[in-house]
Amino acid sequence: MVAQQITRRALEEKYILDFRMLPKTRARRDQQFARWAAQQLQEQDVDAYLAQICRAGKAIPGDEDILQKVLADFRSAGKEAGEEDLRALMHEMMFSAAEQLEAEFNSRTTHTEQDDYLEEALEETFPASDPIAPGHPIKPATGRRSD
């Protein structure tokens, strides 16, 4: 439990409070929340409901507009939903979104580092100055370059 709290605190400091990542994290969370709500409300067109939630989210900065929209939809569908429960769910989904974005970022960073390593290894194995390197064909009969 303590490790999870430490991880969450680190994510909070690194992503949720980072102004550059906040819009991306919030957008990802809003999508997760809208998909969850659409499933609970048994919406036929999940993408249309997602678009409605996104429009509601742009009306007023913050979470209140999305929360109120989903609460109203639950009430009109006759479903029970507590405001505090939905707030807690949105909070959990914010951490989930931050973790997903962190994993995607780390994956891209790892691939870039691997690509750099492979480039260096190829350069060491086949230096550009090597007379046999591509672009410097050797005539088979004489063993000399065909420049």
PDB file of C-alpha atoms in Angstrom:
ATOM      1  CA  MET A   1       0.000   0.000   0.000  1.00  0.00           C
ATOM      2  CA  VAL A   2       2.840   2.395   0.864  1.00  0.00           C
ATOM      3  CA  ALA A   3       4.607   1.643  -2.432  1.00  0.00           C
ATOM      4  CA  GLN A   4       1.424   2.436  -4.338  1.00  0.00           C
ATOM      5  CA  GLN A   5       1.063   5.731  -2.479  1.00  0.00           C
ATOM      6  CA  ILE A   6       4.676   6.626  -3.262  1.00  0.00           C
ATOM      7  CA  THR A   7       4.134   5.763  -6.923  1.00  0.00           C
ATOM      8  CA  ARG A   8       0.970   7.836  -7.056  1.00  0.00           C
ATOM      9  CA  ARG A   9       2.685  10.774  -5.388  1.00  0.00           C
ATOM     10  CA  ALA A  10       5.532  10.564  -7.907  1.00  0.00           C
ATOM     11  CA  LEU A  11       3.051  10.416 -10.784  1.00  0.00           C
ATOM     12  CA  GLU A  12       1.155  13.334  -9.326  1.00  0.00           C
ATOM     13  CA  GLU A  13       4.297  15.402  -9.167  1.00  0.00           C
ATOM     14  CA  LYS A  14       5.587  14.268 -12.545  1.00  0.00           C
ATOM     15  CA  TYR A  15       2.474  14.244 -14.726  1.00  0.00           C
ATOM     16  CA  ILE A  16      -0.697  15.501 -13.124  1.00  0.00           C
ATOM     17  CA  LEU A  17       0.887  18.691 -11.883  1.00  0.00           C
ATOM     18  CA  ASP A  18       3.089  19.097 -14.953  1.00  0.00           C
ATOM     19  CA  PHE A  19       1.284  21.734 -16.993  1.00  0.00           C
ATOM     20  CA  ARG A  20       2.446  20.266 -20.274  1.00  0.00           C
ATOM     21  CA  MET A  21       1.092  16.808 -19.484  1.00  0.00           C
ATOM     22  CA  LEU A  22      -2.037  17.896 -17.647  1.00  0.00           C
ATOM     23  CA  PRO A  23      -4.186  18.454 -20.758  1.00  0.00           C
ATOM     24  CA  LYS A  24      -3.145  15.101 -22.226  1.00  0.00           C
ATOM     25  CA  THR A  25      -3.699  13.298 -18.936  1.00  0.00           C
ATOM     26  CA  ARG A  26      -7.085  14.946 -18.435  1.00  0.00           C
ATOM     27  CA  ALA A  27      -8.168  14.167 -22.015  1.00  0.00           C
ATOM     28  CA  ARG A  28      -7.191  10.516 -21.584  1.00  0.00           C
ATOM     29  CA  ARG A  29      -9.049  10.372 -18.261  1.00  0.00           C
ATOM     30  CA  ASP A  30     -12.134  11.986 -19.804  1.00  0.00           C
ATOM     31  CA  GLN A  31     -12.160   9.378 -22.564  1.00  0.00           C
ATOM     32  CA  GLN A  32     -11.903   6.554 -20.028  1.00  0.00           C
ATOM     33  CA  PHE A  33     -14.642   8.089 -17.896  1.00  0.00           C
ATOM     34  CA  ALA A  34     -16.927   8.635 -20.901  1.00  0.00           C
ATOM     35  CA  ARG A  35     -16.438   5.055 -22.104  1.00  0.00           C
ATOM     36  CA  TRP A  36     -17.184   3.757 -18.611  1.00  0.00           C
ATOM     37  CA  ALA A  37     -20.331   5.923 -18.366  1.00  0.00           C
ATOM     38  CA  ALA A  38     -21.484   4.859 -21.840  1.00  0.00           C
ATOM     39  CA  GLN A  39     -21.133   1.223 -20.799  1.00  0.00           C
ATOM     40  CA  GLN A  40     -23.081   1.825 -17.570  1.00  0.00           C
ATOM     41  CA  LEU A  41     -25.810   3.704 -19.467  1.00  0.00           C
ATOM     42  CA  GLN A  42     -25.843   1.053 -22.200  1.00  0.00           C
ATOM     43  CA  GLU A  43     -25.339   3.678 -24.886  1.00  0.00           C
ATOM     44  CA  GLN A  44     -25.565   2.246 -28.394  1.00  0.00           C
ATOM     45  CA  ASP A  45     -23.128   4.738 -29.933  1.00  0.00           C
ATOM     46  CA  VAL A  46     -20.168   4.998 -27.580  1.00  0.00           C
ATOM     47  CA  ASP A  47     -18.250   7.339 -29.895  1.00  0.00           C
ATOM     48  CA  ALA A  48     -21.164   9.790 -30.051  1.00  0.00           C
ATOM     49  CA  TYR A  49     -21.419   9.757 -26.255  1.00  0.00           C
ATOM     50  CA  LEU A  50     -17.664  10.290 -26.005  1.00  0.00           C
ATOM     51  CA  ALA A  51     -18.011  13.338 -28.280  1.00  0.00           C
ATOM     52  CA  GLN A  52     -20.805  14.710 -26.051  1.00  0.00           C
ATOM     53  CA  ILE A  53     -18.631  14.356 -22.962  1.00  0.00           C
ATOM     54  CA  CYS A  54     -15.669  15.993 -24.717  1.00  0.00           C
ATOM     55  CA  ARG A  55     -17.850  18.942 -25.739  1.00  0.00           C
ATOM     56  CA  ALA A  56     -19.085  19.251 -22.150  1.00  0.00           C
ATOM     57  CA  GLY A  57     -15.478  19.158 -20.942  1.00  0.00           C
ATOM     58  CA  LYS A  58     -14.522  22.116 -23.110  1.00  0.00           C
ATOM     59  CA  ALA A  59     -17.351  24.324 -21.865  1.00  0.00           C
ATOM     60  CA  ILE A  60     -15.874  25.090 -18.446  1.00  0.00           C
ATOM     61  CA  PRO A  61     -12.283  24.356 -17.394  1.00  0.00           C
ATOM     62  CA  GLY A  62     -12.035  21.633 -14.775  1.00  0.00           C
ATOM     63  CA  ASP A  63     -13.968  18.474 -14.023  1.00  0.00           C
ATOM     64  CA  GLU A  64     -17.287  19.843 -12.818  1.00  0.00           C
ATOM     65  CA  ASP A  65     -18.987  20.087 -16.211  1.00  0.00           C
ATOM     66  CA  ILE A  66     -18.169  16.493 -17.152  1.00  0.00           C
ATOM     67  CA  LEU A  67     -19.234  15.238 -13.753  1.00  0.00           C
ATOM     68  CA  GLN A  68     -22.555  17.115 -13.911  1.00  0.00           C
ATOM     69  CA  LYS A  69     -23.224  15.883 -17.473  1.00  0.00           C
ATOM     70  CA  VAL A  70     -22.689  12.247 -16.488  1.00  0.00           C
ATOM     71  CA  LEU A  71     -24.739  12.684 -13.309  1.00  0.00           C
ATOM     72  CA  ALA A  72     -27.608  14.155 -15.343  1.00  0.00           C
ATOM     73  CA  ASP A  73     -27.376  11.296 -17.839  1.00  0.00           C
ATOM     74  CA  PHE A  74     -27.471   8.737 -15.018  1.00  0.00           C
ATOM     75  CA  ARG A  75     -30.498  10.415 -13.450  1.00  0.00           C
ATOM     76  CA  SER A  76     -32.375  10.638 -16.756  1.00  0.00           C
ATOM     77  CA  ALA A  77     -31.677   6.935 -17.333  1.00  0.00           C
ATOM     78  CA  GLY A  78     -32.943   6.110 -13.832  1.00  0.00           C
ATOM     79  CA  LYS A  79     -29.546   4.831 -12.678  1.00  0.00           C
ATOM     80  CA  GLU A  80     -28.151   5.425  -9.210  1.00  0.00           C
ATOM     81  CA  ALA A  81     -24.883   7.322  -9.094  1.00  0.00           C
ATOM     82  CA  GLY A  82     -23.422   9.261  -6.208  1.00  0.00           C
ATOM     83  CA  GLU A  83     -21.517  12.436  -6.937  1.00  0.00           C
ATOM     84  CA  GLU A  84     -18.716  11.498  -4.539  1.00  0.00           C
ATOM     85  CA  ASP A  85     -18.438   8.023  -6.055  1.00  0.00           C
ATOM     86  CA  LEU A  86     -18.088   9.504  -9.541  1.00  0.00           C
ATOM     87  CA  ARG A  87     -15.510  12.009  -8.287  1.00  0.00           C
ATOM     88  CA  ALA A  88     -13.503   9.169  -6.754  1.00  0.00           C
ATOM     89  CA  LEU A  89     -13.728   7.217 -10.005  1.00  0.00           C
ATOM     90  CA  MET A  90     -12.541  10.229 -12.002  1.00  0.00           C
ATOM     91  CA  HIS A  91      -9.649  10.628  -9.567  1.00  0.00           C
ATOM     92  CA  GLU A  92      -8.655   6.970  -9.999  1.00  0.00           C
ATOM     93  CA  MET A  93      -8.927   7.265 -13.760  1.00  0.00           C
ATOM     94  CA  MET A  94      -6.629  10.303 -13.660  1.00  0.00           C
ATOM     95  CA  PHE A  95      -3.898   8.105 -12.173  1.00  0.00           C
ATOM     96  CA  SER A  96      -4.626   5.386 -14.704  1.00  0.00           C
ATOM     97  CA  ALA A  97      -4.311   7.896 -17.549  1.00  0.00           C
ATOM     98  CA  ALA A  98      -1.038   9.237 -16.106  1.00  0.00           C
ATOM     99  CA  GLU A  99       0.358   5.702 -15.845  1.00  0.00           C
ATOM    100  CA  GLN A 100      -0.605   4.958 -19.454  1.00  0.00           C
ATOM    101  CA  LEU A 101       1.015   8.139 -20.710  1.00  0.00           C
ATOM    102  CA  GLU A 102       4.148   7.415 -18.693  1.00  0.00           C
ATOM    103  CA  ALA A 103       4.351   3.897 -20.148  1.00  0.00           C
ATOM    104  CA  GLU A 104       3.941   5.267 -23.676  1.00  0.00           C
ATOM    105  CA  PHE A 105       6.622   7.901 -23.048  1.00  0.00           C
ATOM    106  CA  ASN A 106       9.033   5.321 -21.605  1.00  0.00           C
ATOM    107  CA  SER A 107       8.366   2.989 -24.530  1.00  0.00           C
ATOM    108  CA  ARG A 108       9.224   5.741 -27.037  1.00  0.00           C
ATOM    109  CA  THR A 109      12.346   6.688 -25.071  1.00  0.00           C
ATOM    110  CA  THR A 110      13.508   3.062 -24.927  1.00  0.00           C
ATOM    111  CA  HIS A 111      13.005   2.589 -28.675  1.00  0.00           C
ATOM    112  CA  THR A 112      14.939   5.788 -29.411  1.00  0.00           C
ATOM    113  CA  GLU A 113      17.799   4.666 -27.180  1.00  0.00           C
ATOM    114  CA  GLN A 114      17.825   1.247 -28.855  1.00  0.00           C
ATOM    115  CA  ASP A 115      17.870   2.842 -32.310  1.00  0.00           C
ATOM    116  CA  ASP A 116      20.788   5.066 -31.307  1.00  0.00           C
ATOM    117  CA  TYR A 117      22.675   2.047 -29.944  1.00  0.00           C
ATOM    118  CA  LEU A 118      22.088   0.080 -33.151  1.00  0.00           C
ATOM    119  CA  GLU A 119      23.274   2.984 -35.290  1.00  0.00           C
ATOM    120  CA  GLU A 120      26.475   3.264 -33.252  1.00  0.00           C
ATOM    121  CA  ALA A 121      27.039  -0.494 -33.419  1.00  0.00           C
ATOM    122  CA  LEU A 122      26.568  -0.513 -37.195  1.00  0.00           C
ATOM    123  CA  GLU A 123      28.953   2.429 -37.604  1.00  0.00           C
ATOM    124  CA  GLU A 124      31.576   0.617 -35.535  1.00  0.00           C
ATOM    125  CA  THR A 125      31.093  -2.596 -37.503  1.00  0.00           C
ATOM    126  CA  PHE A 126      30.805  -0.999 -40.924  1.00  0.00           C
ATOM    127  CA  PRO A 127      32.449   2.446 -40.811  1.00  0.00           C
ATOM    128  CA  ALA A 128      31.553   4.866 -43.602  1.00  0.00           C
ATOM    129  CA  SER A 129      35.247   5.137 -44.474  1.00  0.00           C
ATOM    130  CA  ASP A 130      35.414   1.380 -45.173  1.00  0.00           C
ATOM    131  CA  PRO A 131      36.248   0.833 -48.843  1.00  0.00           C
ATOM    132  CA  ILE A 132      33.876  -2.137 -48.943  1.00  0.00           C
ATOM    133  CA  ALA A 133      30.991  -0.194 -47.460  1.00  0.00           C
ATOM    134  CA  PRO A 134      27.911   0.222 -49.646  1.00  0.00           C
ATOM    135  CA  GLY A 135      28.490   2.790 -52.340  1.00  0.00           C
ATOM    136  CA  HIS A 136      32.063   1.621 -52.952  1.00  0.00           C
ATOM    137  CA  PRO A 137      31.692  -1.417 -55.224  1.00  0.00           C
ATOM    138  CA  ILE A 138      34.807  -3.435 -55.987  1.00  0.00           C
ATOM    139  CA  LYS A 139      35.386  -4.955 -59.383  1.00  0.00           C
ATOM    140  CA  PRO A 140      35.394  -8.701 -58.869  1.00  0.00           C
ATOM    141  CA  ALA A 141      38.147  -9.459 -61.387  1.00  0.00           C
ATOM    142  CA  THR A 142      40.735  -6.940 -60.232  1.00  0.00           C
ATOM    143  CA  GLY A 143      39.830  -6.387 -56.613  1.00  0.00           C
ATOM    144  CA  ARG A 144      39.982  -2.635 -57.234  1.00  0.00           C
ATOM    145  CA  ARG A 145      37.358  -0.012 -56.765  1.00  0.00           C
ATOM    146  CA  SER A 146      35.349   0.949 -59.803  1.00  0.00           C
ATOM    147  CA  ASP A 147      35.641   4.746 -59.329  1.00  0.00           C
TER     148      ASP A 147
END
